[in-house]
Coordinates of C-alpha atoms and ligand atoms in Angstrom, one line a residue:
Chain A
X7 CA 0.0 0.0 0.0
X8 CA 1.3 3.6 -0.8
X9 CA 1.8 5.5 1.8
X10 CA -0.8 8.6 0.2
X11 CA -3.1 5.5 0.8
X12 CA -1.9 5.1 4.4
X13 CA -2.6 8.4 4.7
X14 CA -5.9 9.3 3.5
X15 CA -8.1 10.0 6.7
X16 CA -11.0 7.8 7.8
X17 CA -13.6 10.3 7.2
X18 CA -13.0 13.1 5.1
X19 CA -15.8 16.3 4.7
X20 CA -14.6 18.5 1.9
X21 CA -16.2 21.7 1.1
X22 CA -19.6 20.7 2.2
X23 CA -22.6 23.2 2.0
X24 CA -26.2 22.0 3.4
X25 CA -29.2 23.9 3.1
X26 CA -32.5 23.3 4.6
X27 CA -34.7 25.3 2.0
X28 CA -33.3 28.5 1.7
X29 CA -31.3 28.5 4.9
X30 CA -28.2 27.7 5.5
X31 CA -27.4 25.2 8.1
X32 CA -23.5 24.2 7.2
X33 CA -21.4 26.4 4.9
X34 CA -17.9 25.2 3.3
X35 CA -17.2 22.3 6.1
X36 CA -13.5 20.9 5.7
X37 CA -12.5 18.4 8.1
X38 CA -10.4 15.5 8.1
X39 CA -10.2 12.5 11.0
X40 CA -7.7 10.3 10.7
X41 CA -8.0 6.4 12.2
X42 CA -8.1 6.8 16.0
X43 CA -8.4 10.0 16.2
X44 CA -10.6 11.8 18.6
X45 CA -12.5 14.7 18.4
X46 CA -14.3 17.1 20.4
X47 CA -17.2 18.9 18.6
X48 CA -19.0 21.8 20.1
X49 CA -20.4 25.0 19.8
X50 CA -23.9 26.8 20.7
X51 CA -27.0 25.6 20.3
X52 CA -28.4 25.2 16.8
X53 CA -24.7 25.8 15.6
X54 CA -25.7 23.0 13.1
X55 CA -23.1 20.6 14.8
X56 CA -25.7 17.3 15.1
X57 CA -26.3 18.5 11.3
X58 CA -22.3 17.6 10.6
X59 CA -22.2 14.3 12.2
X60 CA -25.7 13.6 10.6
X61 CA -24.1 13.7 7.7
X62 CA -21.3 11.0 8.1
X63 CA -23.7 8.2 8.4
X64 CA -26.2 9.4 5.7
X65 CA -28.9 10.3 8.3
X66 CA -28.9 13.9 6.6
X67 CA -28.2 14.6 3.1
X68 CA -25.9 17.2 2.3
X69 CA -26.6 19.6 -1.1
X70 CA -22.5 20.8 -1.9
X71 CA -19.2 19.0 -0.7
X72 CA -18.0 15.8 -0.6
X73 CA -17.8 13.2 2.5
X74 CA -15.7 10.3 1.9
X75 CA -15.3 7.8 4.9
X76 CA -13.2 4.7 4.8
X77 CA -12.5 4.9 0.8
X78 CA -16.8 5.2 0.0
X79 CA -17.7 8.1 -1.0
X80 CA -21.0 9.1 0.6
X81 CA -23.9 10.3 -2.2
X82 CA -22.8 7.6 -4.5
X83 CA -25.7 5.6 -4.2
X84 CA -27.8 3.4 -1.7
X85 CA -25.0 0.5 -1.0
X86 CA -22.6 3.0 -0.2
X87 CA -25.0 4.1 2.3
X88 CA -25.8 0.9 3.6
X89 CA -21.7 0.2 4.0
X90 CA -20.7 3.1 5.6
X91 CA -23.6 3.0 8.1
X92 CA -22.1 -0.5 8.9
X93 CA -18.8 1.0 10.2
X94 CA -19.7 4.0 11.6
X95 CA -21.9 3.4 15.2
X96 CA -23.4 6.4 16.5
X97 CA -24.8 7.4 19.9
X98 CA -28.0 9.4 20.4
X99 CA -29.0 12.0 23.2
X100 CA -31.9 10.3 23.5
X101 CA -30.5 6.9 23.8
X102 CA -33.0 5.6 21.1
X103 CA -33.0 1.6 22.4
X104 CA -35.5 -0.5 20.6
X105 CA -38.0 -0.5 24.0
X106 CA -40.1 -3.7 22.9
X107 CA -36.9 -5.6 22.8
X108 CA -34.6 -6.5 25.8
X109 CA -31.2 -4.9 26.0
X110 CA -29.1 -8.5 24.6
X111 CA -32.1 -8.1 21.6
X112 CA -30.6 -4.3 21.1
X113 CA -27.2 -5.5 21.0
X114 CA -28.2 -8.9 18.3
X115 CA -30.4 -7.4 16.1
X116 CA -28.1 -5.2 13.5
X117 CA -25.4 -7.9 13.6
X118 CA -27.8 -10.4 12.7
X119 CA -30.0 -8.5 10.5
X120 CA -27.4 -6.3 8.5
X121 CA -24.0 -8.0 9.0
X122 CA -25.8 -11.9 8.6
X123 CA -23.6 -13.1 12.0
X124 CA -25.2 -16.1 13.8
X125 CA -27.2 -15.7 16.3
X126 CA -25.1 -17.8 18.6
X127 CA -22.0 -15.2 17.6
X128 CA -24.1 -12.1 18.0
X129 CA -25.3 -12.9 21.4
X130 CA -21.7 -14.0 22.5
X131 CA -20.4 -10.5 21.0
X132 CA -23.5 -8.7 22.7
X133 CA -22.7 -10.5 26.1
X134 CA -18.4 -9.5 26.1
X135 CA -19.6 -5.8 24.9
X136 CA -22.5 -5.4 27.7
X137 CA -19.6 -6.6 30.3
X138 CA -17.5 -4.1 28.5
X139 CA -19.8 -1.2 29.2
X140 CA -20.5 -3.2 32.7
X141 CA -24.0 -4.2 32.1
X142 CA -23.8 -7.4 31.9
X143 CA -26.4 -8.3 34.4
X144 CA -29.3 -5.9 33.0
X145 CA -28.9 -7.9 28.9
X146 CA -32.7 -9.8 29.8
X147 CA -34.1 -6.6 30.8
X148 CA -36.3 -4.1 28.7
X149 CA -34.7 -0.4 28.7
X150 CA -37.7 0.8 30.4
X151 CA -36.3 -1.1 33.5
X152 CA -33.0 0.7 33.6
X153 CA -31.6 3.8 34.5
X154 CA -30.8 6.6 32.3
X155 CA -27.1 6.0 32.5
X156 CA -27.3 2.5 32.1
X157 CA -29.6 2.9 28.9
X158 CA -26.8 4.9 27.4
X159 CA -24.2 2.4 28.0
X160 CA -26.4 0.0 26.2
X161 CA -27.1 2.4 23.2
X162 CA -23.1 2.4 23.5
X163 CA -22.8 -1.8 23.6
X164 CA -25.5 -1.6 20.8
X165 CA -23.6 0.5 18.8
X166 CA -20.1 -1.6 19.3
X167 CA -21.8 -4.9 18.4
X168 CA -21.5 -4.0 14.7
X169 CA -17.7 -3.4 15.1
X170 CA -17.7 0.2 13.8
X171 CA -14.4 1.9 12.8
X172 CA -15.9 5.3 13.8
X173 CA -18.1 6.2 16.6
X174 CA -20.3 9.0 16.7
X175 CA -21.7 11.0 19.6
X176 CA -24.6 13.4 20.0
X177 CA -24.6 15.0 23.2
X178 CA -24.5 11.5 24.6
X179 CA -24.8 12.9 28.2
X180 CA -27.0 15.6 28.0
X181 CA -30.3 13.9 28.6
X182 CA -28.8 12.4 31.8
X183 CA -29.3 13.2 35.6
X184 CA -25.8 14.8 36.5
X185 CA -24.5 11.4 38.9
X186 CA -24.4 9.6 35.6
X187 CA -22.4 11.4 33.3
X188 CA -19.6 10.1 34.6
X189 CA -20.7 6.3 34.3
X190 CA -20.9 6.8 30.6
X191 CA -18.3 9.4 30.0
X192 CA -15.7 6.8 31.4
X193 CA -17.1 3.9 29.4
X194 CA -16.2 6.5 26.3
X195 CA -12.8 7.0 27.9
X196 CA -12.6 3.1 27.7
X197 CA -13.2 3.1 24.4
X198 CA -11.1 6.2 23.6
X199 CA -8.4 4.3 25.1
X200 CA -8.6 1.2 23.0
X201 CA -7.9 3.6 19.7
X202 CA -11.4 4.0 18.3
X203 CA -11.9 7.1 15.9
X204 CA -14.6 9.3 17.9
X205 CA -16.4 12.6 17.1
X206 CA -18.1 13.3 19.9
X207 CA -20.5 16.3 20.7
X208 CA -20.3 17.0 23.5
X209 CA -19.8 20.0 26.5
X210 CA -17.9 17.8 28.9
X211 CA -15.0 19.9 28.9
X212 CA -13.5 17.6 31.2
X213 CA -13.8 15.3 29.0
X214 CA -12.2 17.5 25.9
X215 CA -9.0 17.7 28.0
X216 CA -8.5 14.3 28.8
X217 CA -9.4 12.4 25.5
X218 CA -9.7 14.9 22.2
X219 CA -6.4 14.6 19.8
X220 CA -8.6 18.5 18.5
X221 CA -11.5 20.0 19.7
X222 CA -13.7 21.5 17.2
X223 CA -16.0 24.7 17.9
X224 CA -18.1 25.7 15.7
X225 CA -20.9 28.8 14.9
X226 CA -23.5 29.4 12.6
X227 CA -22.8 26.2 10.3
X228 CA -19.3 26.7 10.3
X229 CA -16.4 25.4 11.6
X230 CA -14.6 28.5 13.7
X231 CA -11.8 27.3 15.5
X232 CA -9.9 23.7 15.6
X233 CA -7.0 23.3 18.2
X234 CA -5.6 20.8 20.5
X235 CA -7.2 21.0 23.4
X236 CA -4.4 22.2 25.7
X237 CA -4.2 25.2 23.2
X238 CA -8.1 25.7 22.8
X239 CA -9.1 26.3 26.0
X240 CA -5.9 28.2 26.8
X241 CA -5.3 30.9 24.3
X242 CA -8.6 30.6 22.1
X243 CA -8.3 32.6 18.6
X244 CA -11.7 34.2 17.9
X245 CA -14.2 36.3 20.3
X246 CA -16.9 33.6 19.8
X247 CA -15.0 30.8 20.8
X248 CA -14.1 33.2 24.2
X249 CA -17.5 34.0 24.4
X250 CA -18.8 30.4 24.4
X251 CA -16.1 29.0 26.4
X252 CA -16.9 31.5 29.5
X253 CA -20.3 30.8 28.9
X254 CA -20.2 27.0 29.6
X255 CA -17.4 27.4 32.2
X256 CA -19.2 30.1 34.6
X257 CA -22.4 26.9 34.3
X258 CA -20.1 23.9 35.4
Chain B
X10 CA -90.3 -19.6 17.6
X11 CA -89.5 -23.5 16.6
X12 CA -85.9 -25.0 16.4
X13 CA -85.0 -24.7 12.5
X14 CA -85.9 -20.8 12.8
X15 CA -83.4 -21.0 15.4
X16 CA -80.6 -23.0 13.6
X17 CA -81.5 -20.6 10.5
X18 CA -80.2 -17.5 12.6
X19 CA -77.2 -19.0 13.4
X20 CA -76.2 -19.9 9.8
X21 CA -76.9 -16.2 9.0
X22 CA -74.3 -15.6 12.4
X23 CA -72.0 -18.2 11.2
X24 CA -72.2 -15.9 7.7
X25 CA -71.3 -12.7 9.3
X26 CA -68.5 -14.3 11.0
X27 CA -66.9 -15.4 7.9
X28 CA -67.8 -12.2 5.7
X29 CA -66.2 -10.2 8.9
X30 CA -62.6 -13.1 9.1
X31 CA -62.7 -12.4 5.2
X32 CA -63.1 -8.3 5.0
X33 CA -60.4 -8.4 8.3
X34 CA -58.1 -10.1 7.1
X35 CA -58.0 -9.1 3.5
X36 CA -58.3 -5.4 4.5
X37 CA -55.5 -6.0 6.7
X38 CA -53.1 -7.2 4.3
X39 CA -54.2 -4.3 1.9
X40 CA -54.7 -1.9 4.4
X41 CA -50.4 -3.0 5.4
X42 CA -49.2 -1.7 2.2
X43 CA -51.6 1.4 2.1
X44 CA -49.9 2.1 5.4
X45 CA -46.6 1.7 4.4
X46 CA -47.3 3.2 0.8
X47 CA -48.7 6.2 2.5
X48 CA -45.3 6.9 5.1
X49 CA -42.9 5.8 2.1
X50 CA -41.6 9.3 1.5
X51 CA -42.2 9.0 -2.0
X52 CA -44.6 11.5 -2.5
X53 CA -46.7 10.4 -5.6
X54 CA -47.0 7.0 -3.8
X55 CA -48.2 9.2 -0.9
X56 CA -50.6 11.4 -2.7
X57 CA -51.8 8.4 -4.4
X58 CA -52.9 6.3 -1.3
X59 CA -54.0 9.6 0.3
X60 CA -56.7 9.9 -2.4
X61 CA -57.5 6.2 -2.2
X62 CA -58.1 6.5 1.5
X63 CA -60.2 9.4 1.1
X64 CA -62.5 8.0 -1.7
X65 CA -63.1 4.7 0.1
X66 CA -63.6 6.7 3.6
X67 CA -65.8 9.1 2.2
X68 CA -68.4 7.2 0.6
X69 CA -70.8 4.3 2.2
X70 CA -69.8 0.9 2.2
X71 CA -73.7 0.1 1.1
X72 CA -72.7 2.2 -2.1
X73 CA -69.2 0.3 -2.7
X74 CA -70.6 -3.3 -2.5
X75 CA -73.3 -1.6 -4.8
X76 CA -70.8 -0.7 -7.2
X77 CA -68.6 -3.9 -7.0
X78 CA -71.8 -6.0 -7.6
X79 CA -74.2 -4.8 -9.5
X80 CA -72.0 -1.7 -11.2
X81 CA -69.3 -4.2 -12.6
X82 CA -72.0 -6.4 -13.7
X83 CA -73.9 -3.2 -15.3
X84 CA -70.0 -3.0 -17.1
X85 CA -69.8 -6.6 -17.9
X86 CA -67.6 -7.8 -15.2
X87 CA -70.7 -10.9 -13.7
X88 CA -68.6 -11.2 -10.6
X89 CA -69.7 -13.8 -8.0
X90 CA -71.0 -12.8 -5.0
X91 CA -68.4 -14.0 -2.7
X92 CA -65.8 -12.1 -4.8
X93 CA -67.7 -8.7 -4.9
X94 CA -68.0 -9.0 -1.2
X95 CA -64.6 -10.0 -0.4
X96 CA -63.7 -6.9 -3.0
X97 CA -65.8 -4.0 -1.5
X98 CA -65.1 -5.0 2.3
X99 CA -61.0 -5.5 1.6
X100 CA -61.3 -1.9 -0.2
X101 CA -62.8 -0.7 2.7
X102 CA -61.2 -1.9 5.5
X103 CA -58.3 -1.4 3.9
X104 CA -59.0 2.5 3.5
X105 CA -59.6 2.5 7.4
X106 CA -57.2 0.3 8.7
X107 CA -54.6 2.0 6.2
X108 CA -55.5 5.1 7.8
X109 CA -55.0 3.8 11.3
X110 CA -52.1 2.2 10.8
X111 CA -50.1 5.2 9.0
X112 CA -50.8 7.4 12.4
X113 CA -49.2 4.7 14.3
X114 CA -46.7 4.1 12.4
X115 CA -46.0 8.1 12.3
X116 CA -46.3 7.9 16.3
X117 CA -43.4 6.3 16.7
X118 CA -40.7 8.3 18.0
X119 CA -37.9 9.7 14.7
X120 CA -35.4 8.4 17.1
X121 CA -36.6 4.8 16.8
X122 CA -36.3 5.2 12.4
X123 CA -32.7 7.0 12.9
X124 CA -31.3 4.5 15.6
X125 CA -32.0 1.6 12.8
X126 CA -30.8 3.5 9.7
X127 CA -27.6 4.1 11.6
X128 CA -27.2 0.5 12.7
X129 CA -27.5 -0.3 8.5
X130 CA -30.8 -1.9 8.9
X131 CA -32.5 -2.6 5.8
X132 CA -36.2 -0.9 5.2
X133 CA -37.8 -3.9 5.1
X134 CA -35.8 -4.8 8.5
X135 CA -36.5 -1.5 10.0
X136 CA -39.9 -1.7 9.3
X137 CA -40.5 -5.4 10.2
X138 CA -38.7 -5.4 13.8
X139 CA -38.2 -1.8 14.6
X140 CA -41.3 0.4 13.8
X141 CA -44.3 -1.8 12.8
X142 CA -44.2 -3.9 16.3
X143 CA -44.5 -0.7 18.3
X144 CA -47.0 1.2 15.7
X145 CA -49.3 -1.8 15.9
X146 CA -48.9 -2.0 19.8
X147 CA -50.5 1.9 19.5
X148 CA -53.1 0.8 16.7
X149 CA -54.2 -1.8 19.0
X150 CA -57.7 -0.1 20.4
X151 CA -58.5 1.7 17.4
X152 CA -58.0 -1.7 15.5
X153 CA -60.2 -3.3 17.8
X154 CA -62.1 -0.5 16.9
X155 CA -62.6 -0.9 13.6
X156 CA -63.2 -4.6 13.8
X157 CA -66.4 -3.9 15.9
X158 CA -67.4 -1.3 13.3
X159 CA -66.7 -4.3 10.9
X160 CA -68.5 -7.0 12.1
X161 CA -71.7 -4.8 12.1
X162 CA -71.3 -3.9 9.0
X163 CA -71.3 -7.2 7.3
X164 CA -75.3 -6.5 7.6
X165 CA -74.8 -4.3 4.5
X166 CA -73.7 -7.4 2.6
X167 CA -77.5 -8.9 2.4
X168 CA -77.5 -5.9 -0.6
X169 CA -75.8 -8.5 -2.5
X170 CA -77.5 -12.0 -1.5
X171 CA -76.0 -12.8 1.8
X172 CA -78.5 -14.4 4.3
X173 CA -75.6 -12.8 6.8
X174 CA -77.1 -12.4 10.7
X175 CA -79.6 -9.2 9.9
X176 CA -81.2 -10.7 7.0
X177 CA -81.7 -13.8 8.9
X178 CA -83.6 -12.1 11.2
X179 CA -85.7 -10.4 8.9
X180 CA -86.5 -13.6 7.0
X181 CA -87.5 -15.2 10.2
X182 CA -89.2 -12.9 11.6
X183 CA -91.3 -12.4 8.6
X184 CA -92.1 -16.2 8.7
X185 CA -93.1 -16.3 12.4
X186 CA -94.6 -12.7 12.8
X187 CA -92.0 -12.2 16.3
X188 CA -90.4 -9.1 15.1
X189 CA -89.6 -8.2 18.8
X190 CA -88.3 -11.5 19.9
X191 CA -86.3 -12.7 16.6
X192 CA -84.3 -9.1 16.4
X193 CA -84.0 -9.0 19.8
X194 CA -82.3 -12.3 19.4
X195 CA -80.2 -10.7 16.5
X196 CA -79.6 -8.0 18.6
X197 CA -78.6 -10.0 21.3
X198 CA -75.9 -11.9 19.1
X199 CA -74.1 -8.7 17.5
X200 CA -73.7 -7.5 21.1
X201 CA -72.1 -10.8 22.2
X202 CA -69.7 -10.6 19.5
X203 CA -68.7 -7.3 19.6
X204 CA -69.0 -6.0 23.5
X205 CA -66.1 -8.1 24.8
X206 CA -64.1 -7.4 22.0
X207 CA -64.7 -3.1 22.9
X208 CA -63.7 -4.2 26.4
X209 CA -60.7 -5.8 25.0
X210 CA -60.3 -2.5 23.1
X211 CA -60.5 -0.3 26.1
X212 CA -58.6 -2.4 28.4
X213 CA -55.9 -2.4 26.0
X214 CA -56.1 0.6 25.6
X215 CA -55.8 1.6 29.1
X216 CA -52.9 -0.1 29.3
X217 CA -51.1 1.5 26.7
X218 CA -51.3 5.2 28.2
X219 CA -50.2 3.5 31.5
X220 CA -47.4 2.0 30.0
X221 CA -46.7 5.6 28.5
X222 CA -46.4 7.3 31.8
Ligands
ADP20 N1 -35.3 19.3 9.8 C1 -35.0 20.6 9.9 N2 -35.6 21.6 9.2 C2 -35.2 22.9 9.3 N3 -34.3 23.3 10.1 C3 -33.6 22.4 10.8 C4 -33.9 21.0 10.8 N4 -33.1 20.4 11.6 C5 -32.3 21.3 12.2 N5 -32.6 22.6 11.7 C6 -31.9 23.8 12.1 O1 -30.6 23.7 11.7 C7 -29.8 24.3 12.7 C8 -28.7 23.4 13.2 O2 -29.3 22.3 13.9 P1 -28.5 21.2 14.7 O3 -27.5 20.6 13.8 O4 -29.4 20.4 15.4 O5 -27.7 22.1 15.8 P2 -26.9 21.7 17.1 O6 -26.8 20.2 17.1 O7 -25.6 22.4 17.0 O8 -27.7 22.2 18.2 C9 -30.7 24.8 13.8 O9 -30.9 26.2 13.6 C10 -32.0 24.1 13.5 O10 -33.1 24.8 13.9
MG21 MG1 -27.6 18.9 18.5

């Protein structure tokens, strides 16, 4: 393999535009993530940054731009779709578990279903994974039955059990009661740890410092400032990022 | 009234079972795809099943099986009865169970769609175990519902020759001059099928906005 091949990033967004009627939601969106690397993305609300990350697994379509993750290039047609959605796992605010279907059922169904494993396989993968995230004990349970911060470690097991290359986070724990943040932001450390590529969105600042090879802010569709994280928070470049920056420190 | 009137009326029930098993589970099949036809995202399939629904909702079912029989006969289509029937009550209970089903379906939470299209889940997949188990879980009562609305309206099919429960009645009453007692009965038989099953309906549905909470 040539090393420009080597090289090329996991998931590359050139020059993308996306417009939701006339208005403008992401404007001339460059960004390149290389294999393990982790990102922090954030930014004020409506700052379109669920919009970008939407876009990496198809769940938004984009008008202008290119997005090219592991060598398919998204917009080609259906099947690229369908393969990049099978490496890239994404976490939701919202958790979004399957609720008429135990947690080991969450896990099983996608590798079954889209990947064609076993069922046998699946559930031993599901089973190591829930352990993983430390769950083990709640797979025969329905996600009504669990705590928030348990139902967003399974969203993460879920998401694992198709062995993604990427993970995505949105917010992951926003929607949670403040004592368990912690429970899943360390099961995303874990998993930082172990070399996945990540974006996540996320205000965990905390969390910026310890894990993000960059941290991303970004305003009004666009992307406003990239930095280590060391240097972001220190010596940010523009007034908004400032701005925002005091903002969520004085609420923490 | 003797013993053969009686038998009579319950060949007439056993007929408005059958026409109601046939119109249910015809119209369900249909009314499936005009559910899923109707939340496709393609819009001319949409607008398409949207004016289907509306026709067959907005017009009696007395005046469909009308059509269907006699109308397509008027055409030169001599359709036998059992197929006219099966016809009109599959259009129509597919119009309203269509129609029930696409709100359910749409009452499913986005997150539910978007959490299967980002695990690569097929359509048909994300359909078959994701959405349609919980959207028919919240079609349940109105289902039910419709079934009740169903079953009485199987009367309509003595238009087209069916000695169904109601014309029974009328027959046998006519023979024994007991207008009060045979409907009565006829009356009482219609309520035994469909009471428990608006119980069911209303217990289930009870359930379901507990379950919400
Ligand atoms: N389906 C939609 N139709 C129209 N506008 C939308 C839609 N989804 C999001 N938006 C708008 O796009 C902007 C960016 O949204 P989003 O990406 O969710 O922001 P963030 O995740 O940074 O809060 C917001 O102004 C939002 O109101
Ligand atoms: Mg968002």
């Amino acid at each position: 393999m040539s090393v420009a091949a080597t090289a090329e990033p996991m998931i590359a967004m050139r020059g993308v535009n996306k417009w939701y009627g006339t208005y403008q939601v992401l404007t001339d969106v460059n960004l390149a993530v290389r294999a393990s690397e982790k990102i922090v993305l954030c930014g004020p609300s409506g700052s379109g940054k669920s919009t970008l990350i939407r876009c990496i697994n198809a769940l938004e379509t984009y008008q202008k731009g290119e997005i090219v993750v592991d060598g398919f290039h998204l917009g080609d047609q259906g099947k690229t779709i369908d393969a990049v959605r099978r490496e890239v796992g994404m976490v939701f605010q919202q958790f979004n578990l399957f609720p008429h279907m135990t947690v080991l059922e969450n896990c099983t169904l996608a590798p079954i279903r889209s990947r064609g494993i076993p069922r046998a396989r699946a559930e031993e993968t599901a089973r190591r994974l829930l352990d993983r995230v430390k769950i083990l004990n709640q797979a025969d349970k329905y996600p009504a039955q669990l705590s928030g911060g348990q139902q967003q470690r399974a969203a993460i097991a879920r998401a694992l059990c198709m062995e993604p290359k990427v993970m995505l986070f949105d917010e992951p724990t926003s929607a949670l009661d403040p004592e368990m943040v912690k429970e899943v932001l360390d099961t995303m450390i874990g998993l930082a740890t172990d070399g996945m590529t990540m974006i996540c969105v996320t205000h965990e600042m905390g969390f910026a410092r310890q894990v993000a090879d960059r941290v991303i802010f970004m305003a009004e569709g666009r992307i406003v400032e990239e930095a280590e994280p060391e240097t972001f928070f220190r010596t940010p470049q523009h007034e908004r990022t400032r701005k925002f920056l005091g903002e969520i420190l004085s609420q923490h | 009234m003797d013993k053969n009137q009686l038998l009579f009326l319950l060949g007439g029930l056993k007929w408005t079972l059958t026409l109601s098993v046939i119109g249910f589970v015809l119209g369900a099949v249909a009314g499936l795809a005009v559910a899923l036809a109707r939340t496709s995202g393609i819009s001319w399939l949409e607008r398409a099943t949207a004016g289907y629904i509306a026709l067959f909702q907005g017009t009696p079912l007395l005046m469909q099986l009308f059509v269907v029989y006699y109308g397509l006969a008027l055409a030169g289509l001599k359709l036998d009865p059992w197929v006219s029937v099966s016809i009109g009550f599959t259009l129509h209970a597919s119009a309203f169970l269509g129609e029930i089903w696409r709100g359910s379906i749409e009452a499913v939470p986005r997150g539910q769609v978007e959490a299967a299209k980002a695990l690569s889940l097929s359509y048909i997949h994300r359909m078959k175990d994701v959405v349609l188990p919980q959207a028919i879980r919240i079609s349940l009562p109105a289902t039910i519902g419709f079934l009740v609305q169903l079953i009485k309206g199987t009367s309509l099919a003595a238009i087209i020759g069916f000695t169904e429960l109601m014309r029974a009645g009328t027959i046998v009453s006519n023979q024994n001059f007991k207008p009060l007692l045979v409907l009565g009965l006829v009356c009482a038989l219609y309520f035994a099928l469909c009471w428990p099953l608006s119980v069911y309906g209303t217990w289930l549905e009870r359930r379901l906005v507990t379950a919400a909470r």
